[in-house]
CSV table of C-alpha atoms and ligand atoms in Angstrom, one decimal:
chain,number,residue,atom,x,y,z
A,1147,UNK,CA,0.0,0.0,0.0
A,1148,UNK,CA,1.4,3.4,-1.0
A,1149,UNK,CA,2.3,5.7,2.2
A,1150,UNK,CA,-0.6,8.1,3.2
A,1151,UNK,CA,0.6,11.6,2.4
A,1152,UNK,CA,-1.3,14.8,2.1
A,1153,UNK,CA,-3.8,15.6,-0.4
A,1154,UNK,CA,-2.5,19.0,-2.6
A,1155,UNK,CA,-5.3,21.1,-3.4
A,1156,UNK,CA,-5.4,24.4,-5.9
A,1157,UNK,CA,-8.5,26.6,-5.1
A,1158,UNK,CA,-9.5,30.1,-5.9
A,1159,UNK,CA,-10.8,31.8,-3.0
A,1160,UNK,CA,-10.5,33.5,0.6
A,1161,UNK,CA,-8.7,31.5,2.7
A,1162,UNK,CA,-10.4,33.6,5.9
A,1163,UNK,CA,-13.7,31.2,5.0
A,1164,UNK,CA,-11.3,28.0,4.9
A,1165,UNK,CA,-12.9,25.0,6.6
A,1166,UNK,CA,-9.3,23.6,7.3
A,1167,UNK,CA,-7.4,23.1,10.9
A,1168,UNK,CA,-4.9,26.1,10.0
A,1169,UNK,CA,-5.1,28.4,7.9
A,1170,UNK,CA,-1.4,30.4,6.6
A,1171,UNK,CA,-0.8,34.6,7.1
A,1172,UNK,CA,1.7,36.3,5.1
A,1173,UNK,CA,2.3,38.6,7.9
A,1174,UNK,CA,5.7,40.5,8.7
A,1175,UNK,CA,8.0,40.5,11.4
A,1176,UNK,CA,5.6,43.2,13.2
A,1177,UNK,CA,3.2,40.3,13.9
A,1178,UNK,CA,0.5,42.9,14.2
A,1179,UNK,CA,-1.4,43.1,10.8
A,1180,UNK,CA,-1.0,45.2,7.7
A,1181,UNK,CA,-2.6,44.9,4.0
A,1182,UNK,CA,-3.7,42.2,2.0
A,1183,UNK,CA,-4.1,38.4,3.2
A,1184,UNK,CA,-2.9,39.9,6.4
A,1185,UNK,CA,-5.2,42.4,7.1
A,1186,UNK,CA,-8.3,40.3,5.9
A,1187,UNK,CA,-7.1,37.5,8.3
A,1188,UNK,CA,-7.2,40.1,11.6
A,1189,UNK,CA,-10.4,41.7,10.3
A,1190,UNK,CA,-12.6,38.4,10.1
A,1191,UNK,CA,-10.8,36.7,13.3
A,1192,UNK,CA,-11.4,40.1,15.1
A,1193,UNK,CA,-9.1,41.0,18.3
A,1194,UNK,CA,-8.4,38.0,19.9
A,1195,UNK,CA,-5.5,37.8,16.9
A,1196,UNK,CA,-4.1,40.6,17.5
A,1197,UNK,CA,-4.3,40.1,21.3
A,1198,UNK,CA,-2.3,36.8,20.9
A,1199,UNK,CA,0.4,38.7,18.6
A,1200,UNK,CA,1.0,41.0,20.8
A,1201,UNK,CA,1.4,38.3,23.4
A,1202,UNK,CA,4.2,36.9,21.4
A,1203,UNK,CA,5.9,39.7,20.4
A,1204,UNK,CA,5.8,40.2,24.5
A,1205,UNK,CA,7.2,37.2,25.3
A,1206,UNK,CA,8.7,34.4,22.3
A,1207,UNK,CA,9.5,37.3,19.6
A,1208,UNK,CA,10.5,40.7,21.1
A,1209,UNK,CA,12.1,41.6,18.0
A,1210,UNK,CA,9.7,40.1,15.7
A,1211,UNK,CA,9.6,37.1,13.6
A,1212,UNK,CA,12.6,36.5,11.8
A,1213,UNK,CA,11.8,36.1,7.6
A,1214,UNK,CA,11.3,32.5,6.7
A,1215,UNK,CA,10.2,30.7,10.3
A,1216,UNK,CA,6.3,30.1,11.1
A,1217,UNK,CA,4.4,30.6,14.6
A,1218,UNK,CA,0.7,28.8,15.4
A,1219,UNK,CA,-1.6,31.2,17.4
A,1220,UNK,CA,-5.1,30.6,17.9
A,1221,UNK,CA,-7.8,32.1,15.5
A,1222,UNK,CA,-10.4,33.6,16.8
A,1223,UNK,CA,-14.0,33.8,15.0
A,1224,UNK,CA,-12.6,32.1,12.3
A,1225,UNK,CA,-13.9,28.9,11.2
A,1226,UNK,CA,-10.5,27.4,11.3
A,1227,UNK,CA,-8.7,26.7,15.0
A,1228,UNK,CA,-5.3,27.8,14.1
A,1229,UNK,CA,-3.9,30.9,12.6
A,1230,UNK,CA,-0.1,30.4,11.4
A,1231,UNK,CA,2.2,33.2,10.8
A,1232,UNK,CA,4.7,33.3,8.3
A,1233,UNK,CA,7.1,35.8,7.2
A,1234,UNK,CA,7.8,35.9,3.3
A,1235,UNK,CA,11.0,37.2,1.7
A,1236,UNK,CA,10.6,40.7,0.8
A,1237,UNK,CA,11.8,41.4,-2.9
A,1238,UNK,CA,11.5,45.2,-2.3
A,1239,UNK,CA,14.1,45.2,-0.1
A,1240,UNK,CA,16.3,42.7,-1.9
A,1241,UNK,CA,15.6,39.3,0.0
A,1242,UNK,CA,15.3,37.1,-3.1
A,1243,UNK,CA,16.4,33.8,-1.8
A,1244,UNK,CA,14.2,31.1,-2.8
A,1245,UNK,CA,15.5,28.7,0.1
A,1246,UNK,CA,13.8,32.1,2.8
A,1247,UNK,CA,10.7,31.5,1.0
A,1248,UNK,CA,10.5,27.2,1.1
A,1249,UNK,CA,11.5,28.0,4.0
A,1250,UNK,CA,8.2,29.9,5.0
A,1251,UNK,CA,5.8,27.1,3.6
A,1252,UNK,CA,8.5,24.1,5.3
A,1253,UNK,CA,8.4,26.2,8.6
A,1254,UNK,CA,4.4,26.5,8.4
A,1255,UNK,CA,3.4,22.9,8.1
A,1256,UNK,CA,6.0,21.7,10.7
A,1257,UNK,CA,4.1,24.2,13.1
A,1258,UNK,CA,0.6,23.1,12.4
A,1259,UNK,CA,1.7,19.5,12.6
A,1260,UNK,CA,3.1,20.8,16.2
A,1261,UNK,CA,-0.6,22.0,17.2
A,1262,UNK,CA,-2.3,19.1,15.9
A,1263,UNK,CA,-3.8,20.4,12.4
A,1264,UNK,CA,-4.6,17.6,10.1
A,1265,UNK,CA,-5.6,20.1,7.8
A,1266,UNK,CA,-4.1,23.2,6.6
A,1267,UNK,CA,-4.6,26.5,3.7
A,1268,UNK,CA,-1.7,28.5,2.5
A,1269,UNK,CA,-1.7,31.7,0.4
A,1270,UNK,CA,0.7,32.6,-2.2
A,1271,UNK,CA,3.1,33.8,0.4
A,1272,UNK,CA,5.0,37.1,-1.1
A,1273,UNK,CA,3.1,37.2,-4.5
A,1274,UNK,CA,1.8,40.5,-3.1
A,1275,UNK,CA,3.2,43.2,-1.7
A,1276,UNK,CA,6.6,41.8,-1.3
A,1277,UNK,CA,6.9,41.3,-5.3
A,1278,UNK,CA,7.7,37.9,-5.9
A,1279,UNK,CA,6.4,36.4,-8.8
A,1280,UNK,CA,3.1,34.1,-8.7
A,1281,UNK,CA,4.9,31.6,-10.8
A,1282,UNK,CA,8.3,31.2,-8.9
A,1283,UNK,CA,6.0,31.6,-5.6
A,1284,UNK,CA,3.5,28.6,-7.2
A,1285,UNK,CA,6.9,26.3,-7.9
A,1286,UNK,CA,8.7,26.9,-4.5
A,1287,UNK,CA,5.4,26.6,-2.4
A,1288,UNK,CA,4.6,23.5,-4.3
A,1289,UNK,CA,8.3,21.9,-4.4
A,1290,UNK,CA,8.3,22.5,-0.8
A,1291,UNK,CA,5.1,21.2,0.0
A,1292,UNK,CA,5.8,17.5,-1.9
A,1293,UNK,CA,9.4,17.4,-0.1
A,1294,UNK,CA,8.2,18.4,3.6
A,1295,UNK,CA,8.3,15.6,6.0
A,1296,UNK,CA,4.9,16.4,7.2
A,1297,UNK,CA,3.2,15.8,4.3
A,1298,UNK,CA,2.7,12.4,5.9
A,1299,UNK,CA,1.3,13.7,8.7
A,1300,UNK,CA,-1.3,15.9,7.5
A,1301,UNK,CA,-4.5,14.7,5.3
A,1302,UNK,CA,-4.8,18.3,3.1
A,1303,UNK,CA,-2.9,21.2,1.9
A,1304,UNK,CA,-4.8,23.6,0.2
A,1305,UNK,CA,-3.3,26.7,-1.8
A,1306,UNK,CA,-5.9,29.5,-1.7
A,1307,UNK,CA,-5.6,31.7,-4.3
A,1308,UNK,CA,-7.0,35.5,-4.6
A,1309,UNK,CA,-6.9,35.5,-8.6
A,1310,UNK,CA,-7.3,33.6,-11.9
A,1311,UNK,CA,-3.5,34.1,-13.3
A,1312,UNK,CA,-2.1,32.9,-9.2
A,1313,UNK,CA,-4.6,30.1,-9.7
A,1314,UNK,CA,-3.2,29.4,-13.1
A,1315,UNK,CA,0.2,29.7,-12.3
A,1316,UNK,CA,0.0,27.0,-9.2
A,1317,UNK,CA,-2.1,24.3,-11.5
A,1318,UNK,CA,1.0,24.8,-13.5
A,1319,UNK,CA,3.3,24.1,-11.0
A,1320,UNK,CA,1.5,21.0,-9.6
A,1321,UNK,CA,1.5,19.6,-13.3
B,1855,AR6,N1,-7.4,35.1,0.6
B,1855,AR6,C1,-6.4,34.5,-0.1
B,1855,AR6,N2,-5.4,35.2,-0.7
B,1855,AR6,C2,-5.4,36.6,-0.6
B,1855,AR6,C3,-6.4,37.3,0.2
B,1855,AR6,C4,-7.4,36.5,0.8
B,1855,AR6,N3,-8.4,37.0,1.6
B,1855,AR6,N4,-6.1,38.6,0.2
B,1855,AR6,C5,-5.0,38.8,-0.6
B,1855,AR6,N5,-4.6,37.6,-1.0
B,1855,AR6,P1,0.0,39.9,0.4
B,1855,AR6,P2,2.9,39.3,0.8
B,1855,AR6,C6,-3.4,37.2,-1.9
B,1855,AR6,O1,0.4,41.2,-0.1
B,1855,AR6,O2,3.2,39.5,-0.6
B,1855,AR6,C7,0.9,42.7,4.3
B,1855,AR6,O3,0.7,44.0,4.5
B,1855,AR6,C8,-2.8,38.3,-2.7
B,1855,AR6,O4,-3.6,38.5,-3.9
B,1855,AR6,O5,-1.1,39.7,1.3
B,1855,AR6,O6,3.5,38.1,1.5
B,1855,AR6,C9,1.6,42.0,5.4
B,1855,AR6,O7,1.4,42.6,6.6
B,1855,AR6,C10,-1.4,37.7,-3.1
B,1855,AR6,O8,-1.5,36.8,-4.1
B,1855,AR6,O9,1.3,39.2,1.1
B,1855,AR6,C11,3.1,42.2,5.0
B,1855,AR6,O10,3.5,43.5,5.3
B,1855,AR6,C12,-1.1,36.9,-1.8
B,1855,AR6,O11,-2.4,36.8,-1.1
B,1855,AR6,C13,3.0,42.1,3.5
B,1855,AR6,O12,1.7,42.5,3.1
B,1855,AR6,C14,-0.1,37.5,-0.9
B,1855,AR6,O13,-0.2,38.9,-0.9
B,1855,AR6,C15,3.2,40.7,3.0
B,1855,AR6,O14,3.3,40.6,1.6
C-alpha cells in the first residue's frame, strides 16, 4: 500500500472562509497586521488575533519574527482553530532567496503538525506586496510542499488563491 501523504489542493478563493485546521498569514515581522491576506485574516478573526500577537511579540519574539520561520496562534471567530504566521522574503528590499521563501511554507506545516492540524490552507506567500512572482512563488510553495516531512502527517494542503493568473500559475506548478 502506498504511504498516506497529504492531499494537494489548488483553489480560488478566501482563505479567511477556509474549513481547514490552519489556515497560513503572510504577515511581517511586526506580527500585528498590515494589508492584504494579512489584514483580511485580523479583520474576520477580530481582536483575539491581534491580542495573541501582541502576546508573542511580548514574550517568544520581542524583536519580531525573523523572515522564513512560522508561529501557530489561535484564530479567533474564524472557522478554522489555528492561525499560522509566516514571514515571506521581501523582494522590495532585496531578500530574493528562494531557500527564505520554502522556508516559510516548510516552517508552516511543521508548526501546524506541532498544534495538531490535520488540515491546513496557505496563500501565495509574497506574490503580493513583497513582489515575488506568482509563478516562482507557485513552484517553490509546491516543491516544498511534496518534499516536507509532514506531508505524511497531514491529510490536506490547500493553496488558496486570490486571482485567476495565481490560480493558473500553481495548477501549473502542480503539473
Ligand atoms: N485570501 C487569499 N489570498 C489573498 C487574500 C485572501 N483574503 N487577500 C490577498 N490575497 P500579500 P505578501 C493574496 O500582499 O506579498 C501585508 O501588508 C494576494 O492577492 O497579502 O507576503 C503584510 O502585513 C497575493 O496573491 O502578502 C506584509 O507587510 C497573496 O495573497 C506584506 O503584506 C499575498 O499577498 C506581506 O506581503
Amino acid at each position: 500500500m502506498a504511504e498516506h501523504q497529504a492531499l494537494i489542493e489548488i483553489v480560488v478563493g478566501d482563505i479567511t472562509t477556509q474549513l481547514v485546521d490552519a489556515i497560513v498569514n503572510a504577515a511581517n515581522s511586526s506580527l500585528l497586521g498590515g494589508g492584504g491576506v494579512d489584514g483580511a485574516i485580523h479583520r474576520a478573526a477580530g481582536p483575539r488575533l491581534l491580542a495573541e500577537c501582541r502576546e508573542l511579540r511580548r514574550t517568544a519574539y520581542p524583536r519580531g519574527l525573523p523572515v522564513g520561520e512560522a508561529v501557530a496562534t489561535g484564530a479567533g471567530n474564524l472557522p478554522a482553530r489555528w492561525v499560522i504566521h509566516t514571514v515571506g522574503p521581501n523582494r522590495h528590499v532585496g531578500q530574493t532567496d528562494p531557500a527564505l521563501l520554502a522556508s516559510c511554507f516548510l516552517a508552516s506545516l511543521r508548526e501546524a503538525v506541532n498544534v495538531g492540524a490535520r488540515s491546513v490552507a496557505f496563500p501565495a506567500v509574497s506574490a503580493g506586496a513583497y513582489g515575488w512572482e506568482a509563478t516562482e512563488v507557485a513552484r517553490i510553495a509546491v516543491a516544498a510542499v511534496r518534499r516536507s516531512p509532514q506531508r505524511g502527517t497531514l491529510d490536506l494542503v490547500r493553496f488558496v488563491l486570490f486571482g485567476q493568473a495565481t490560480h493558473e500559475a500553481f495548477i501549473h506548478a502542480l503539473e
